[in-house]
XYZ file of C-alpha atoms in Angstrom:
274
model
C 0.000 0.000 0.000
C 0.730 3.440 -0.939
C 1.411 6.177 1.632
C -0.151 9.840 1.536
C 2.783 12.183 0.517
C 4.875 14.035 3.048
C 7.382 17.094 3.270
C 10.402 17.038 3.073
C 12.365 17.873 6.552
C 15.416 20.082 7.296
C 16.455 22.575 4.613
C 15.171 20.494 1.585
C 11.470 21.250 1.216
C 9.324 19.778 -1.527
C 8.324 23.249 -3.730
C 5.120 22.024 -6.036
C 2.194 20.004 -5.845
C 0.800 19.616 -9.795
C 1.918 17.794 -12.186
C 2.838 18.495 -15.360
C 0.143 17.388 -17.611
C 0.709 15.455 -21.488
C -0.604 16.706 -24.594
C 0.139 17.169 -28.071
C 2.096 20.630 -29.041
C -0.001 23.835 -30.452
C 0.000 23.781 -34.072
C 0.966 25.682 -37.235
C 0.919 29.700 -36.641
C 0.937 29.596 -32.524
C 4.998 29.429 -32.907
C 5.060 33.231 -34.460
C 4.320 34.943 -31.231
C 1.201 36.778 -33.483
C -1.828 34.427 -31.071
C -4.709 37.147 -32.431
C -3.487 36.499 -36.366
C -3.341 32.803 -35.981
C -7.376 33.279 -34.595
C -7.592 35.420 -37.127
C -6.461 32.841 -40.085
C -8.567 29.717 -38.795
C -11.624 31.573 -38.376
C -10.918 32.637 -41.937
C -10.172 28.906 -42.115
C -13.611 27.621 -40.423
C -15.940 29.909 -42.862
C -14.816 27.921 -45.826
C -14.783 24.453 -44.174
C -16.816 24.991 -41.046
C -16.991 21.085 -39.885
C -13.097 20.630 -40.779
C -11.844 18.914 -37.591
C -8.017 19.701 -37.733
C -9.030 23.708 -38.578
C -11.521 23.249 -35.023
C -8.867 21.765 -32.836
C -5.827 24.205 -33.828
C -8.619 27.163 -33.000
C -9.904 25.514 -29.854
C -6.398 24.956 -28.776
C -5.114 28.399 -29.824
C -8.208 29.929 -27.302
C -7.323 27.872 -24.838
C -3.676 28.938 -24.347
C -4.388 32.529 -24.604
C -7.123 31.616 -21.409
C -10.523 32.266 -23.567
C -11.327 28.704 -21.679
C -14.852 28.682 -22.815
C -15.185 29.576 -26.250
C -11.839 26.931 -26.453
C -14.384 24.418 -24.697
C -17.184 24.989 -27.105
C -15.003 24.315 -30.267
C -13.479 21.476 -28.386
C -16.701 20.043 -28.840
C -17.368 21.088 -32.292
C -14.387 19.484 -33.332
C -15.425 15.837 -30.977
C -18.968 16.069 -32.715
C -16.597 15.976 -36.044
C -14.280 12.889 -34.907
C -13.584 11.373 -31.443
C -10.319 10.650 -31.544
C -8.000 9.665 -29.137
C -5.925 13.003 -29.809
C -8.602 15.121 -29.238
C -10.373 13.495 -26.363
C -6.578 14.064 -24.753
C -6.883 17.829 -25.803
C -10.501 18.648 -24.091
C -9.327 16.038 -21.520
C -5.689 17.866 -20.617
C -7.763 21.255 -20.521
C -11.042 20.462 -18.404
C -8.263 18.583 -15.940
C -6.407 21.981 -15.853
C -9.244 23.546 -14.856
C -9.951 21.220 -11.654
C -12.720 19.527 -13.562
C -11.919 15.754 -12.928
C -14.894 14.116 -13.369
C -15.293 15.527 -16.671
C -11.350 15.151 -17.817
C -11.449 11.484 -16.385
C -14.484 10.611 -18.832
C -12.592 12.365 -21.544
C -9.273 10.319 -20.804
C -11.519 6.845 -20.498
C -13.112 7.602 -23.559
C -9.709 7.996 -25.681
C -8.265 4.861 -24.027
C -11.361 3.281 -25.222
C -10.798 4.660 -29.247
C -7.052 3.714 -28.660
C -6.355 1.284 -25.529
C -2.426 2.064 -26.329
C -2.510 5.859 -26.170
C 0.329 6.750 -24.153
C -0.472 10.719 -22.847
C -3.700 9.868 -22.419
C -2.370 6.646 -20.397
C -0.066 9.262 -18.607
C -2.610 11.870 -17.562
C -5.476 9.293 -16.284
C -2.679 8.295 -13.859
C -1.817 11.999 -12.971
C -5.291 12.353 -12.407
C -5.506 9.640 -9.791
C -2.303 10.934 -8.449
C -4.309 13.976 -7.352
C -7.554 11.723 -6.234
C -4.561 10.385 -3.863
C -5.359 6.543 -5.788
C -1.702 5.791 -5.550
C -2.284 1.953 -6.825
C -4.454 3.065 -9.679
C -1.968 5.613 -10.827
C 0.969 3.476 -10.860
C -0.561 0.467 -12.434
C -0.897 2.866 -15.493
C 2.349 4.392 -15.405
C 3.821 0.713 -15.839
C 1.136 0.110 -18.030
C 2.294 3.461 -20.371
C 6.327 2.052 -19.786
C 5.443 -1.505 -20.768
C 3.969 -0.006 -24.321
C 6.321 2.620 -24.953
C 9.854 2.236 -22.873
C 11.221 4.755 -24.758
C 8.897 7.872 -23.763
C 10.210 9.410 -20.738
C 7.267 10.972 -18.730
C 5.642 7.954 -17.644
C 9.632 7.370 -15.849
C 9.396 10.970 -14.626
C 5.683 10.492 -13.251
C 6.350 7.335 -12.042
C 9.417 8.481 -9.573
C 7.778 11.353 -8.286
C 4.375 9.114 -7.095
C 7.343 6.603 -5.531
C 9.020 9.833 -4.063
C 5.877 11.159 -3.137
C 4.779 8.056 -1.141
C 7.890 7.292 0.250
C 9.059 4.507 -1.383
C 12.857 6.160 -2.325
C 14.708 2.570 -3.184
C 12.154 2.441 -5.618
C 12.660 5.857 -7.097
C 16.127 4.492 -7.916
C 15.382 1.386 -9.455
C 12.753 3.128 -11.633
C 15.463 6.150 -12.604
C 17.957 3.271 -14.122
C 15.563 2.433 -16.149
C 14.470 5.547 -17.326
C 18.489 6.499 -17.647
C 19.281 3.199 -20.045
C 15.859 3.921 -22.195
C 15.881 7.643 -22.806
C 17.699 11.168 -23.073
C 18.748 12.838 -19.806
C 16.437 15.325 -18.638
C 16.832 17.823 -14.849
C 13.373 16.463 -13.920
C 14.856 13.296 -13.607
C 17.824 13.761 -12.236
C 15.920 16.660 -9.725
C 13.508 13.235 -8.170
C 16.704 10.989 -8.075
C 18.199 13.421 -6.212
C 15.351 13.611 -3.712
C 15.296 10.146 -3.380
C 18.920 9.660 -2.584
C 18.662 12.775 0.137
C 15.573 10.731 1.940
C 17.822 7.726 1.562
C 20.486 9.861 3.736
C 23.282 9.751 0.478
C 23.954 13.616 0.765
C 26.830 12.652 -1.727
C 25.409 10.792 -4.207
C 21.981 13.729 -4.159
C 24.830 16.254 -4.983
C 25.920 14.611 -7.688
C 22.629 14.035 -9.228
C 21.296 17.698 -8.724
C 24.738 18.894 -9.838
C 23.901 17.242 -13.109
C 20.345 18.442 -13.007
C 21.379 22.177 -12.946
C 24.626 21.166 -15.356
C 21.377 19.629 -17.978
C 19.297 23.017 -16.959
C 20.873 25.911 -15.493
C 17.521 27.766 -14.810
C 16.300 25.247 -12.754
C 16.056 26.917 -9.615
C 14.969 24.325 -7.139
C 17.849 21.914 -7.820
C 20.118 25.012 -7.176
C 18.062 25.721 -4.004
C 18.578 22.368 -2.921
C 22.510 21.918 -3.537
C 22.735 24.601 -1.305
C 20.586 22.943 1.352
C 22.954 19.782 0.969
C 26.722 22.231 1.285
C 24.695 24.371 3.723
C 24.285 21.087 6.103
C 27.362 19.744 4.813
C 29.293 23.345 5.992
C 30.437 24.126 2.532
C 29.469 27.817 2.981
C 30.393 29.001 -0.075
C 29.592 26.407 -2.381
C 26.302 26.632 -0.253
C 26.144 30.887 -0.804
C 26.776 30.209 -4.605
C 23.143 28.050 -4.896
C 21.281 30.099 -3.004
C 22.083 32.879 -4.874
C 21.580 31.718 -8.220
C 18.412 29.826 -6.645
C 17.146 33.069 -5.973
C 18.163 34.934 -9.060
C 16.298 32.683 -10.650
C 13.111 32.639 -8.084
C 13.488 35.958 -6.755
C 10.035 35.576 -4.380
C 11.273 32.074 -2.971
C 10.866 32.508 1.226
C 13.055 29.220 1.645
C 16.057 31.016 -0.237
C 16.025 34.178 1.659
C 15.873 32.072 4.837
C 18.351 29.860 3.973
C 20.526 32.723 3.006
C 19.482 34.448 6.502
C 20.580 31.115 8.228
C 23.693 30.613 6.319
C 24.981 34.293 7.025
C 24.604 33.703 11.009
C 26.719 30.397 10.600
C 29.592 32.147 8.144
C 29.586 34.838 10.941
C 30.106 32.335 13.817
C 33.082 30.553 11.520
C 34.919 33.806 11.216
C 35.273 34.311 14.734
């Protein structure tokens, strides 16, 4: 059995509770940075070939990144009443989920799985869903369900550790990051909940190394930089400790853990110059 998530204690502090949901990428004209031209050209689009499905979804999608949630939702279904596919049903799925409407993005996600049994984001999200619904069992059935089909696709790995992290079980969080290392690319995320796992696990060395490569794959990422600090800070590294921190908070300028870090750290470099 699972158990409910917990904090993480001392200076290491878990800093998010979403997950990252899975869905296909937005579509021909949302790259040029012009969102109110691209609306522009498929509603041009739409009064030629009002029932074309493709046209529907790349508008419904384009409304729903710039936040006009409920016109997006009423195209969504335009384009469903078109062709259920699995894609789509994913789409309306990933955005009624976004917007805290489970019950909804669950039938959604059901319903693709149904079209397609194999689809892997949809696959991904239904577990991320019962992630949240705190069904711990259910969501990592399908996460070794989504690995079993496609070994190769990273963010049922990434998913996967963070429920194990989340729940406590760290030796498993290591186990599943081999894996995920001999299968795909390197990514920070990864390295970022292997890192975590090993610090639970007590290896302050071996979580140093792994954030260290997390920041080395993604210097922006903040928390991993926040949390090599943490590990020198304990460690009394000071200035290897000072040097995170600082970047951490260049980088998350409103983080309260940084600036009391920092505010701890200074009282303890004081004390060692005396």
């Amino acid at each position: 059995m699972f158990r409910k998530p917990c904090h993480f204690a001392l200076l290491v502090r878990r800093c998010h509770n979403r997950w990252m949901l899975e869905m296909p990428s937005v579509l021909v004209g949302a790259c040029s940075g012009d969102a109110q031209k691209s609306l522009s050209s498929y509603e041009k689009a739409l009064q030629l070939k009002p029932r074309r499905h493709i046209t529907l979804m790349s508008y419904a999608k384009q409304l729903r990144q710039m936040g006009h949630n409920e016109e997006a939702e009423r195209f969504f279904k335009r384009a469903l009443k078109v062709k259920r596919d699995a894609d789509s049903l994913l789409a309306y799925g990933t955005m009624l989920h976004n917007l805290d409407r489970h019950d909804e993005a669950e039938k959604a996600y059901l319903e693709a799985l149904k079209v397609d049994p194999k689809h892997y984001n949809s696959t991904v999200n239904l577990a991320v869903l019962k992630m949240t619904r705190e069904d711990f069992n259910g969501a990592n059935r399908l996460f070794m369900s989504a690995i079993e089909d496609n070994p190769s696709e990273l963010s049922a790995y990434k998913h996967l550790m963070s429920l194990q992290s989340q729940t406590d079980r760290h030796s498993s969080v290591l186990k599943v990051f081999n894996e995920a290392r001999s299968q795909s690319v390197p990514n920070a995320e990864v390295y970022d909940i292997h890192a975590r796992a090993l610090h639970a696990l007590n290896r302050t060395g071996d979580a140093i190394k792994s954030w260290s490569m997390a920041v080395k794959l993604n210097p922006s990422f903040g928390r991993a930089h926040m949390n090599l600090g943490a590990c020198y800070h304990t460690l009394g590294n000071y200035p290897r400790a000072r040097h995170h921190y600082e970047t951490a908070l260049k980088l998350e300028p409103e983080s309260q853990v940084v600036k009391e870090n920092l505010v701890k750290l200074a009282r303890l470099e004081k004390k060692s110059r005396k």
